[in-house]
PDB file of C-alpha atoms and ligand atoms in Angstrom:
ATOM      1  CA  MET S  27      52.132   7.729  38.584  1.00  0.00           C
ATOM      2  CA  LYS S  28      49.860  10.086  36.618  1.00  0.00           C
ATOM      3  CA  GLU S  29      52.370  12.190  34.689  1.00  0.00           C
ATOM      4  CA  ILE S  30      55.789  11.599  33.169  1.00  0.00           C
ATOM      5  CA  LYS S  31      58.332  13.794  31.396  1.00  0.00           C
ATOM      6  CA  ILE S  32      60.866  12.150  29.112  1.00  0.00           C
ATOM      7  CA  PHE S  33      63.831  12.936  26.864  1.00  0.00           C
ATOM      8  CA  THR S  34      63.452  11.014  23.615  1.00  0.00           C
ATOM      9  CA  PRO S  35      66.627  10.909  21.533  1.00  0.00           C
ATOM     10  CA  ALA S  36      67.633  11.363  17.925  1.00  0.00           C
ATOM     11  CA  THR S  37      68.963   8.285  16.147  1.00  0.00           C
ATOM     12  CA  VAL S  38      71.085   7.396  13.125  1.00  0.00           C
ATOM     13  CA  ALA S  39      69.586   4.623  10.968  1.00  0.00           C
ATOM     14  CA  ASN S  40      71.157   2.413   8.295  1.00  0.00           C
ATOM     15  CA  ILE S  41      74.782   3.095   9.382  1.00  0.00           C
ATOM     16  CA  SER S  42      75.937   2.618   5.765  1.00  0.00           C
ATOM     17  CA  CYS S  43      75.744  -1.148   5.291  1.00  0.00           C
ATOM     18  CA  GLY S  44      72.510  -1.856   7.241  1.00  0.00           C
ATOM     19  CA  PHE S  45      69.651  -0.298   5.271  1.00  0.00           C
ATOM     20  CA  ASP S  46      66.425  -0.610   7.310  1.00  0.00           C
ATOM     21  CA  ILE S  47      68.102  -2.931   9.851  1.00  0.00           C
ATOM     22  CA  LEU S  48      70.852  -1.041  11.736  1.00  0.00           C
ATOM     23  CA  GLY S  49      70.549   1.999  13.968  1.00  0.00           C
ATOM     24  CA  LEU S  50      72.288   3.798  16.803  1.00  0.00           C
ATOM     25  CA  CYS S  51      71.104   6.141  19.526  1.00  0.00           C
ATOM     26  CA  LEU S  52      72.490   9.664  20.050  1.00  0.00           C
ATOM     27  CA  ASP S  53      73.014  11.117  23.484  1.00  0.00           C
ATOM     28  CA  ASN S  54      72.511  14.839  23.601  1.00  0.00           C
ATOM     29  CA  VAL S  55      70.041  15.666  20.861  1.00  0.00           C
ATOM     30  CA  GLY S  56      66.363  14.872  21.111  1.00  0.00           C
ATOM     31  CA  ASP S  57      62.851  15.991  22.042  1.00  0.00           C
ATOM     32  CA  GLU S  58      60.971  16.203  25.301  1.00  0.00           C
ATOM     33  CA  MET S  59      57.493  14.841  25.859  1.00  0.00           C
ATOM     34  CA  ILE S  60      55.064  15.042  28.779  1.00  0.00           C
ATOM     35  CA  LEU S  61      52.294  12.484  29.115  1.00  0.00           C
ATOM     36  CA  ARG S  62      49.369  12.502  31.527  1.00  0.00           C
ATOM     37  CA  LYS S  63      47.147   9.530  32.285  1.00  0.00           C
ATOM     38  CA  VAL S  64      43.450  10.458  32.453  1.00  0.00           C
ATOM     39  CA  SER S  65      40.308   8.490  33.266  1.00  0.00           C
ATOM     40  CA  THR S  66      38.541   8.988  29.915  1.00  0.00           C
ATOM     41  CA  ARG S  67      39.573   6.518  27.235  1.00  0.00           C
ATOM     42  CA  GLY S  68      41.258   8.119  24.221  1.00  0.00           C
ATOM     43  CA  ILE S  69      44.339  10.008  23.070  1.00  0.00           C
ATOM     44  CA  LYS S  70      44.606  13.790  22.944  1.00  0.00           C
ATOM     45  CA  ILE S  71      47.534  15.959  21.867  1.00  0.00           C
ATOM     46  CA  THR S  72      47.305  19.050  24.075  1.00  0.00           C
ATOM     47  CA  ASN S  73      50.483  20.951  23.206  1.00  0.00           C
ATOM     48  CA  ILE S  74      53.169  20.974  20.495  1.00  0.00           C
ATOM     49  CA  THR S  75      56.124  23.348  20.568  1.00  0.00           C
ATOM     50  CA  GLY S  76      59.183  23.687  18.332  1.00  0.00           C
ATOM     51  CA  GLN S  77      57.547  22.525  15.100  1.00  0.00           C
ATOM     52  CA  ASP S  78      54.281  23.014  13.256  1.00  0.00           C
ATOM     53  CA  LEU S  79      52.781  19.523  13.481  1.00  0.00           C
ATOM     54  CA  PRO S  80      49.166  18.287  13.373  1.00  0.00           C
ATOM     55  CA  PHE S  81      47.117  17.940  16.579  1.00  0.00           C
ATOM     56  CA  ASP S  82      44.850  15.405  14.821  1.00  0.00           C
ATOM     57  CA  ILE S  83      45.873  12.088  16.381  1.00  0.00           C
ATOM     58  CA  ASN S  84      45.369  10.227  13.111  1.00  0.00           C
ATOM     59  CA  LYS S  85      47.771  12.563  11.309  1.00  0.00           C
ATOM     60  CA  ASN S  86      50.443  12.819  14.000  1.00  0.00           C
ATOM     61  CA  VAL S  87      53.021   9.996  14.371  1.00  0.00           C
ATOM     62  CA  ALA S  88      52.781  10.163  18.172  1.00  0.00           C
ATOM     63  CA  GLY S  89      48.983   9.966  17.975  1.00  0.00           C
ATOM     64  CA  VAL S  90      49.039   6.955  15.657  1.00  0.00           C
ATOM     65  CA  SER S  91      51.620   5.094  17.793  1.00  0.00           C
ATOM     66  CA  ALA S  92      49.663   5.902  20.962  1.00  0.00           C
ATOM     67  CA  LEU S  93      46.458   4.543  19.390  1.00  0.00           C
ATOM     68  CA  ALA S  94      48.285   1.338  18.399  1.00  0.00           C
ATOM     69  CA  LEU S  95      49.215   0.799  22.053  1.00  0.00           C
ATOM     70  CA  LEU S  96      45.797   1.850  23.421  1.00  0.00           C
ATOM     71  CA  GLU S  97      44.063  -0.746  21.219  1.00  0.00           C
ATOM     72  CA  ASN S  98      45.985  -3.384  23.140  1.00  0.00           C
ATOM     73  CA  ILE S  99      44.785  -2.442  26.623  1.00  0.00           C
ATOM     74  CA  ASP S 100      41.406  -3.048  28.225  1.00  0.00           C
ATOM     75  CA  GLU S 101      41.731  -0.497  31.046  1.00  0.00           C
ATOM     76  CA  ASN S 102      39.478   2.534  30.910  1.00  0.00           C
ATOM     77  CA  VAL S 103      42.282   5.072  30.625  1.00  0.00           C
ATOM     78  CA  GLY S 104      43.361   7.764  28.222  1.00  0.00           C
ATOM     79  CA  PHE S 105      46.430   9.927  27.666  1.00  0.00           C
ATOM     80  CA  GLU S 106      47.174  13.591  27.071  1.00  0.00           C
ATOM     81  CA  ILE S 107      50.354  14.232  25.127  1.00  0.00           C
ATOM     82  CA  GLU S 108      52.648  17.254  25.021  1.00  0.00           C
ATOM     83  CA  ILE S 109      55.363  17.212  22.345  1.00  0.00           C
ATOM     84  CA  HIS S 110      58.327  19.579  22.552  1.00  0.00           C
ATOM     85  CA  LYS S 111      60.302  19.114  19.346  1.00  0.00           C
ATOM     86  CA  ASN S 112      63.959  19.889  18.940  1.00  0.00           C
ATOM     87  CA  ILE S 113      64.527  17.498  16.045  1.00  0.00           C
ATOM     88  CA  LYS S 114      63.245  18.878  12.751  1.00  0.00           C
ATOM     89  CA  PRO S 115      61.133  16.555  10.592  1.00  0.00           C
ATOM     90  CA  GLY S 116      62.945  15.455   7.427  1.00  0.00           C
ATOM     91  CA  SER S 117      66.351  15.724   9.130  1.00  0.00           C
ATOM     92  CA  GLY S 118      67.561  12.124   8.808  1.00  0.00           C
ATOM     93  CA  ILE S 119      68.109  11.785  12.544  1.00  0.00           C
ATOM     94  CA  GLY S 120      64.848  10.143  13.478  1.00  0.00           C
ATOM     95  CA  SER S 121      62.438  12.997  14.214  1.00  0.00           C
ATOM     96  CA  SER S 122      59.303  10.894  13.703  1.00  0.00           C
ATOM     97  CA  ALA S 123      60.896   7.972  15.553  1.00  0.00           C
ATOM     98  CA  ALA S 124      61.620  10.149  18.616  1.00  0.00           C
ATOM     99  CA  SER S 125      57.909  11.042  18.859  1.00  0.00           C
ATOM    100  CA  SER S 126      56.661   7.532  18.047  1.00  0.00           C
ATOM    101  CA  ALA S 127      59.034   5.732  20.408  1.00  0.00           C
ATOM    102  CA  GLY S 128      58.719   8.403  23.115  1.00  0.00           C
ATOM    103  CA  VAL S 129      54.940   8.243  23.346  1.00  0.00           C
ATOM    104  CA  VAL S 130      54.732   4.444  23.653  1.00  0.00           C
ATOM    105  CA  PHE S 131      57.606   4.347  26.155  1.00  0.00           C
ATOM    106  CA  ALA S 132      55.878   6.964  28.344  1.00  0.00           C
ATOM    107  CA  MET S 133      52.456   5.279  28.124  1.00  0.00           C
ATOM    108  CA  ASN S 134      54.008   1.955  29.108  1.00  0.00           C
ATOM    109  CA  GLU S 135      55.625   3.585  32.167  1.00  0.00           C
ATOM    110  CA  LEU S 136      52.329   5.196  33.233  1.00  0.00           C
ATOM    111  CA  LEU S 137      50.543   1.848  32.854  1.00  0.00           C
ATOM    112  CA  GLY S 138      53.076  -0.022  35.017  1.00  0.00           C
ATOM    113  CA  LYS S 139      55.088  -1.515  32.124  1.00  0.00           C
ATOM    114  CA  PRO S 140      52.707  -4.168  30.759  1.00  0.00           C
ATOM    115  CA  PHE S 141      54.460  -4.280  27.357  1.00  0.00           C
ATOM    116  CA  SER S 142      57.853  -5.668  26.310  1.00  0.00           C
ATOM    117  CA  SER S 143      60.376  -3.590  24.349  1.00  0.00           C
ATOM    118  CA  LEU S 144      59.568  -5.619  21.248  1.00  0.00           C
ATOM    119  CA  GLU S 145      55.861  -4.786  21.598  1.00  0.00           C
ATOM    120  CA  LEU S 146      56.683  -1.097  22.068  1.00  0.00           C
ATOM    121  CA  ILE S 147      58.828  -1.192  18.911  1.00  0.00           C
ATOM    122  CA  SER S 148      55.925  -2.649  16.942  1.00  0.00           C
ATOM    123  CA  PHE S 149      53.514   0.079  18.187  1.00  0.00           C
ATOM    124  CA  ALA S 150      56.043   2.816  17.373  1.00  0.00           C
ATOM    125  CA  MET S 151      56.519   1.377  13.879  1.00  0.00           C
ATOM    126  CA  GLN S 152      52.940   2.486  13.105  1.00  0.00           C
ATOM    127  CA  GLY S 153      54.106   6.095  13.514  1.00  0.00           C
ATOM    128  CA  GLU S 154      56.981   5.418  11.108  1.00  0.00           C
ATOM    129  CA  LYS S 155      54.505   3.983   8.630  1.00  0.00           C
ATOM    130  CA  LEU S 156      52.501   7.203   8.754  1.00  0.00           C
ATOM    131  CA  ALA S 157      55.654   9.312   8.308  1.00  0.00           C
ATOM    132  CA  SER S 158      57.362   7.434   5.496  1.00  0.00           C
ATOM    133  CA  GLY S 159      54.912   4.927   4.077  1.00  0.00           C
ATOM    134  CA  THR S 160      56.988   2.034   5.460  1.00  0.00           C
ATOM    135  CA  ALA S 161      56.922   0.615   8.989  1.00  0.00           C
ATOM    136  CA  HIS S 162      60.711   0.547   9.346  1.00  0.00           C
ATOM    137  CA  ALA S 163      62.104  -0.005  12.849  1.00  0.00           C
ATOM    138  CA  ASP S 164      65.723   1.089  12.485  1.00  0.00           C
ATOM    139  CA  ASN S 165      65.153   4.427  14.269  1.00  0.00           C
ATOM    140  CA  VAL S 166      62.520   3.441  16.843  1.00  0.00           C
ATOM    141  CA  ALA S 167      64.516   0.388  17.988  1.00  0.00           C
ATOM    142  CA  PRO S 168      67.672   2.292  19.017  1.00  0.00           C
ATOM    143  CA  ALA S 169      65.513   5.049  20.583  1.00  0.00           C
ATOM    144  CA  LEU S 170      63.732   2.455  22.754  1.00  0.00           C
ATOM    145  CA  LEU S 171      66.625   0.078  23.463  1.00  0.00           C
ATOM    146  CA  GLY S 172      69.610   2.455  23.330  1.00  0.00           C
ATOM    147  CA  GLY S 173      72.993   1.654  21.810  1.00  0.00           C
ATOM    148  CA  PHE S 174      73.293  -0.055  18.434  1.00  0.00           C
ATOM    149  CA  THR S 175      70.377  -2.207  17.299  1.00  0.00           C
ATOM    150  CA  LEU S 176      69.850  -4.758  14.545  1.00  0.00           C
ATOM    151  CA  ILE S 177      66.487  -5.760  13.093  1.00  0.00           C
ATOM    152  CA  ARG S 178      67.288  -9.395  12.351  1.00  0.00           C
ATOM    153  CA  SER S 179      63.799  -9.925  10.936  1.00  0.00           C
ATOM    154  CA  TYR S 180      60.656  -7.874  10.326  1.00  0.00           C
ATOM    155  CA  GLU S 181      58.305 -10.846  10.036  1.00  0.00           C
ATOM    156  CA  PRO S 182      58.301 -11.999  12.712  1.00  0.00           C
ATOM    157  CA  LEU S 183      59.828  -8.943  14.378  1.00  0.00           C
ATOM    158  CA  ASP S 184      63.184  -9.860  15.922  1.00  0.00           C
ATOM    159  CA  VAL S 185      65.373  -7.045  17.263  1.00  0.00           C
ATOM    160  CA  LEU S 186      68.803  -7.356  18.851  1.00  0.00           C
ATOM    161  CA  LYS S 187      70.825  -4.878  20.865  1.00  0.00           C
ATOM    162  CA  ILE S 188      74.417  -4.939  19.639  1.00  0.00           C
ATOM    163  CA  ASN S 189      77.505  -4.184  21.697  1.00  0.00           C
ATOM    164  CA  SER S 190      79.361  -0.943  20.976  1.00  0.00           C
ATOM    165  CA  PRO S 191      82.857   0.013  22.133  1.00  0.00           C
ATOM    166  CA  GLU S 192      83.219   2.500  24.988  1.00  0.00           C
ATOM    167  CA  ASP S 193      85.170   5.041  22.968  1.00  0.00           C
ATOM    168  CA  LEU S 194      82.922   5.128  19.907  1.00  0.00           C
ATOM    169  CA  TYR S 195      81.488   8.547  19.026  1.00  0.00           C
ATOM    170  CA  ALA S 196      79.136   9.737  16.313  1.00  0.00           C
ATOM    171  CA  THR S 197      79.469  13.134  14.652  1.00  0.00           C
ATOM    172  CA  VAL S 198      76.489  14.338  12.633  1.00  0.00           C
ATOM    173  CA  ILE S 199      76.023  17.352  10.373  1.00  0.00           C
ATOM    174  CA  HIS S 200      72.403  18.303   9.898  1.00  0.00           C
ATOM    175  CA  PRO S 201      72.017  20.658   6.926  1.00  0.00           C
ATOM    176  CA  GLN S 202      68.894  22.757   7.493  1.00  0.00           C
ATOM    177  CA  ILE S 203      67.030  21.452   4.471  1.00  0.00           C
ATOM    178  CA  GLU S 204      64.143  19.009   4.590  1.00  0.00           C
ATOM    179  CA  LEU S 205      64.379  15.660   2.838  1.00  0.00           C
ATOM    180  CA  LYS S 206      61.278  13.533   3.331  1.00  0.00           C
ATOM    181  CA  THR S 207      61.993   9.849   3.967  1.00  0.00           C
ATOM    182  CA  SER S 208      59.184   8.934   1.564  1.00  0.00           C
ATOM    183  CA  ASP S 209      60.923  10.928  -1.213  1.00  0.00           C
ATOM    184  CA  ALA S 210      64.347   9.477  -0.358  1.00  0.00           C
ATOM    185  CA  ARG S 211      62.804   5.985  -0.519  1.00  0.00           C
ATOM    186  CA  SER S 212      61.049   6.620  -3.822  1.00  0.00           C
ATOM    187  CA  VAL S 213      64.390   7.003  -5.671  1.00  0.00           C
ATOM    188  CA  LEU S 214      65.638   3.561  -4.590  1.00  0.00           C
ATOM    189  CA  LYS S 215      65.852   0.670  -7.019  1.00  0.00           C
ATOM    190  CA  GLU S 216      63.928  -2.514  -6.190  1.00  0.00           C
ATOM    191  CA  GLN S 217      66.656  -4.844  -7.486  1.00  0.00           C
ATOM    192  CA  VAL S 218      70.160  -5.405  -6.087  1.00  0.00           C
ATOM    193  CA  SER S 219      72.990  -7.069  -8.008  1.00  0.00           C
ATOM    194  CA  LEU S 220      74.575 -10.221  -6.660  1.00  0.00           C
ATOM    195  CA  THR S 221      77.992  -8.481  -6.584  1.00  0.00           C
ATOM    196  CA  ASN S 222      76.633  -5.655  -4.438  1.00  0.00           C
ATOM    197  CA  MET S 223      74.777  -8.053  -2.170  1.00  0.00           C
ATOM    198  CA  VAL S 224      78.039  -9.903  -1.493  1.00  0.00           C
ATOM    199  CA  LYS S 225      79.866  -6.640  -0.689  1.00  0.00           C
ATOM    200  CA  GLN S 226      77.060  -5.372   1.561  1.00  0.00           C
ATOM    201  CA  MET S 227      76.810  -8.639   3.501  1.00  0.00           C
ATOM    202  CA  GLY S 228      80.584  -8.698   4.009  1.00  0.00           C
ATOM    203  CA  ASN S 229      80.524  -5.156   5.362  1.00  0.00           C
ATOM    204  CA  LEU S 230      77.525  -5.811   7.617  1.00  0.00           C
ATOM    205  CA  GLY S 231      79.227  -8.858   9.129  1.00  0.00           C
ATOM    206  CA  GLY S 232      82.474  -6.903   9.505  1.00  0.00           C
ATOM    207  CA  LEU S 233      80.731  -4.009  11.245  1.00  0.00           C
ATOM    208  CA  ILE S 234      78.938  -6.251  13.745  1.00  0.00           C
ATOM    209  CA  SER S 235      82.168  -8.126  14.443  1.00  0.00           C
ATOM    210  CA  GLY S 236      84.087  -4.857  14.889  1.00  0.00           C
ATOM    211  CA  LEU S 237      81.453  -3.571  17.324  1.00  0.00           C
ATOM    212  CA  TYR S 238      81.766  -6.701  19.472  1.00  0.00           C
ATOM    213  CA  THR S 239      85.564  -6.872  19.424  1.00  0.00           C
ATOM    214  CA  SER S 240      86.139  -3.087  19.701  1.00  0.00           C
ATOM    215  CA  ASP S 241      88.155  -3.304  16.490  1.00  0.00           C
ATOM    216  CA  TYR S 242      87.874   0.321  15.376  1.00  0.00           C
ATOM    217  CA  GLN S 243      89.786  -0.259  12.138  1.00  0.00           C
ATOM    218  CA  LEU S 244      87.414  -3.068  11.184  1.00  0.00           C
ATOM    219  CA  ILE S 245      84.428  -0.818  11.983  1.00  0.00           C
ATOM    220  CA  GLY S 246      85.935   1.771   9.656  1.00  0.00           C
ATOM    221  CA  ARG S 247      86.659  -0.717   6.854  1.00  0.00           C
ATOM    222  CA  SER S 248      83.064  -1.930   7.044  1.00  0.00           C
ATOM    223  CA  LEU S 249      81.336   1.463   6.775  1.00  0.00           C
ATOM    224  CA  HIS S 250      80.498   1.247   3.088  1.00  0.00           C
ATOM    225  CA  ASP S 251      77.179   1.234   1.322  1.00  0.00           C
ATOM    226  CA  GLU S 252      77.260  -0.116  -2.206  1.00  0.00           C
ATOM    227  CA  ILE S 253      73.504  -0.048  -2.696  1.00  0.00           C
ATOM    228  CA  ILE S 254      71.661   2.941  -1.221  1.00  0.00           C
ATOM    229  CA  GLU S 255      74.280   5.668  -0.876  1.00  0.00           C
ATOM    230  CA  PRO S 256      75.177   6.020  -4.582  1.00  0.00           C
ATOM    231  CA  THR S 257      71.494   6.701  -5.384  1.00  0.00           C
ATOM    232  CA  ARG S 258      70.621   8.920  -2.433  1.00  0.00           C
ATOM    233  CA  SER S 259      73.813  10.925  -2.029  1.00  0.00           C
ATOM    234  CA  VAL S 260      72.965  13.089  -5.064  1.00  0.00           C
ATOM    235  CA  LEU S 261      70.092  14.537  -2.996  1.00  0.00           C
ATOM    236  CA  ILE S 262      72.511  15.812  -0.326  1.00  0.00           C
ATOM    237  CA  PRO S 263      74.550  18.947  -1.043  1.00  0.00           C
ATOM    238  CA  LYS S 264      78.319  18.431  -0.661  1.00  0.00           C
ATOM    239  CA  PHE S 265      77.924  14.826   0.448  1.00  0.00           C
ATOM    240  CA  ASN S 266      81.107  13.581  -1.261  1.00  0.00           C
ATOM    241  CA  GLN S 267      83.148  16.564  -0.050  1.00  0.00           C
ATOM    242  CA  VAL S 268      81.999  16.061   3.557  1.00  0.00           C
ATOM    243  CA  LYS S 269      82.789  12.359   3.419  1.00  0.00           C
ATOM    244  CA  LYS S 270      86.248  12.953   1.968  1.00  0.00           C
ATOM    245  CA  ALA S 271      87.012  15.717   4.499  1.00  0.00           C
ATOM    246  CA  VAL S 272      86.050  13.641   7.540  1.00  0.00           C
ATOM    247  CA  ILE S 273      88.035  10.599   6.446  1.00  0.00           C
ATOM    248  CA  THR S 274      91.083  12.849   5.916  1.00  0.00           C
ATOM    249  CA  LYS S 275      90.597  14.169   9.483  1.00  0.00           C
ATOM    250  CA  GLY S 276      90.564  10.684  10.998  1.00  0.00           C
ATOM    251  CA  ALA S 277      86.929   9.515  11.011  1.00  0.00           C
ATOM    252  CA  LEU S 278      86.612   5.733  10.919  1.00  0.00           C
ATOM    253  CA  GLY S 279      83.993   6.063   8.196  1.00  0.00           C
ATOM    254  CA  ALA S 280      80.973   8.124   7.183  1.00  0.00           C
ATOM    255  CA  GLY S 281      77.690   7.895   5.330  1.00  0.00           C
ATOM    256  CA  ILE S 282      74.130   9.179   5.044  1.00  0.00           C
ATOM    257  CA  SER S 283      72.296   9.344   8.363  1.00  0.00           C
ATOM    258  CA  GLY S 284      68.996   7.529   7.807  1.00  0.00           C
ATOM    259  CA  SER S 285      67.470   8.850   4.618  1.00  0.00           C
ATOM    260  CA  GLY S 286      69.391  12.158   4.858  1.00  0.00           C
ATOM    261  CA  PRO S 287      70.090  15.034   4.508  1.00  0.00           C
ATOM    262  CA  SER S 288      72.151  14.543   7.698  1.00  0.00           C
ATOM    263  CA  ILE S 289      75.562  12.929   7.264  1.00  0.00           C
ATOM    264  CA  PHE S 290      77.162  10.913  10.066  1.00  0.00           C
ATOM    265  CA  ALA S 291      80.717   9.843  10.830  1.00  0.00           C
ATOM    266  CA  LEU S 292      81.906   7.362  13.439  1.00  0.00           C
ATOM    267  CA  CYS S 293      85.064   8.235  15.345  1.00  0.00           C
ATOM    268  CA  LYS S 294      87.304   6.820  18.030  1.00  0.00           C
ATOM    269  CA  GLY S 295      87.271   9.198  20.986  1.00  0.00           C
ATOM    270  CA  GLU S 296      85.735  12.619  21.577  1.00  0.00           C
ATOM    271  CA  GLU S 297      88.743  14.607  20.390  1.00  0.00           C
ATOM    272  CA  SER S 298      88.633  12.934  17.002  1.00  0.00           C
ATOM    273  CA  ALA S 299      84.828  13.373  16.841  1.00  0.00           C
ATOM    274  CA  GLN S 300      85.154  17.131  17.521  1.00  0.00           C
ATOM    275  CA  LYS S 301      87.855  17.482  14.861  1.00  0.00           C
ATOM    276  CA  VAL S 302      85.611  15.682  12.395  1.00  0.00           C
ATOM    277  CA  GLY S 303      82.747  18.057  13.304  1.00  0.00           C
ATOM    278  CA  LYS S 304      84.990  21.016  12.421  1.00  0.00           C
ATOM    279  CA  ALA S 305      85.877  19.398   9.084  1.00  0.00           C
ATOM    280  CA  MET S 306      82.152  18.981   8.310  1.00  0.00           C
ATOM    281  CA  ALA S 307      81.507  22.614   9.237  1.00  0.00           C
ATOM    282  CA  GLU S 308      84.356  23.853   7.005  1.00  0.00           C
ATOM    283  CA  VAL S 309      82.752  22.219   3.971  1.00  0.00           C
ATOM    284  CA  TYR S 310      79.308  23.651   4.746  1.00  0.00           C
ATOM    285  CA  HIS S 311      80.633  27.148   5.562  1.00  0.00           C
ATOM    286  CA  LYS S 312      81.379  27.415   1.843  1.00  0.00           C
ATOM    287  CA  THR S 313      77.676  26.943   1.049  1.00  0.00           C
ATOM    288  CA  LEU S 314      74.674  29.140   1.848  1.00  0.00           C
ATOM    289  CA  ILE S 315      73.013  26.308   3.779  1.00  0.00           C
ATOM    290  CA  ASP S 316      72.663  26.621   7.551  1.00  0.00           C
ATOM    291  CA  PHE S 317      73.629  23.539   9.511  1.00  0.00           C
ATOM    292  CA  GLU S 318      73.981  22.059  12.972  1.00  0.00           C
ATOM    293  CA  ILE S 319      76.739  19.745  14.173  1.00  0.00           C
ATOM    294  CA  HIS S 320      76.148  17.116  16.867  1.00  0.00           C
ATOM    295  CA  VAL S 321      78.967  15.235  18.559  1.00  0.00           C
ATOM    296  CA  SER S 322      77.675  12.386  20.668  1.00  0.00           C
ATOM    297  CA  LYS S 323      78.733   9.337  22.555  1.00  0.00           C
ATOM    298  CA  ILE S 324      76.561   6.322  21.796  1.00  0.00           C
ATOM    299  CA  ASN S 325      73.566   6.608  24.143  1.00  0.00           C
ATOM    300  CA  GLN S 326      73.318   3.180  25.758  1.00  0.00           C
ATOM    301  CA  LYS S 327      70.070   3.910  27.619  1.00  0.00           C
ATOM    302  CA  GLY S 328      67.823   5.299  24.886  1.00  0.00           C
ATOM    303  CA  ILE S 329      64.815   7.272  26.144  1.00  0.00           C
ATOM    304  CA  LYS S 330      65.342   8.803  29.587  1.00  0.00           C
ATOM    305  CA  ILE S 331      62.841   9.756  32.282  1.00  0.00           C
ATOM    306  CA  ILE S 332      63.316  13.394  33.319  1.00  0.00           C
ATOM    307  CA  GLN S 333      60.638  13.372  36.024  1.00  0.00           C
TER     308      GLN S 333
HETATM  309  N1  HSE G 420      65.906   2.995   6.887  1.00  0.00           N
HETATM  310  C1  HSE G 420      65.163   4.214   6.681  1.00  0.00           C
HETATM  311  C2  HSE G 420      65.488   4.727   5.310  1.00  0.00           C
HETATM  312  C3  HSE G 420      65.546   5.209   7.730  1.00  0.00           C
HETATM  313  O1  HSE G 420      66.664   4.813   4.982  1.00  0.00           O
HETATM  314  O2  HSE G 420      64.582   5.048   4.545  1.00  0.00           O
HETATM  315  C4  HSE G 420      64.835   6.512   7.649  1.00  0.00           C
HETATM  316  O3  HSE G 420      65.338   7.368   8.678  1.00  0.00           O
END
């Protein structure tokens, strides 16, 4: 195989109680990438559509992730990369992760799959480091593995795929404003109180348990963030109103998607997820901010090969 075309999905990181460790994969929103294997060693970005992003491989998250993988192979091969972006950078739904995870997935396919998923996650984390200053894996892991993922440990890297119930849907509102992850991280406090740690651990355990037992009410009760959300939510217009509206309309729970500005809700069933999307839209119609709504089943596969 010399060429591959892939769909690389958007993702929701943190999922309220799992800052930097939990993520889920969306189904119908994402980018496309085309990769070609060539006989000259090196990485070249040949085409970018949809967004104004650098072609310099050291300044582009896909370039940096691709280089991280290339350093680990001895073969005399190189890759040409085309990036077709649908996910806006600074959206909170894993734009940089889609490019970083997509490029290493596609290279691995073209090379005959020499690398494990864990190795691909660690290469893609280099792209995240370029984008946000921190090599977090909570977007690249669900993009590569699909479903819900948990980073049990960063050092050494230990990533688990978590069960998710059949009828679980995510609804996301993406306000068309840019919030850089690096900025959203810079407002966070370094210290956490013991009281908040206890609450957050209880919710994290509850969420994981609810995902395994398909206990939707438990999932809902566990979707709280005592640590990050109070600090970051002030950066997101109408955050509290959106959250209140979606809970009233039957969402199991809601929170900031990744580092924002997108807001996610989890719902039981598509009908409920659509209703929640309308409730989000009603709040934002009263503002002057454009927005997009995504209603998605949890994507269990992650990145998909188109051809
Ligand atoms: N865990 C990261 C953060 C996700 O919240 O900064 C960024 O999408």
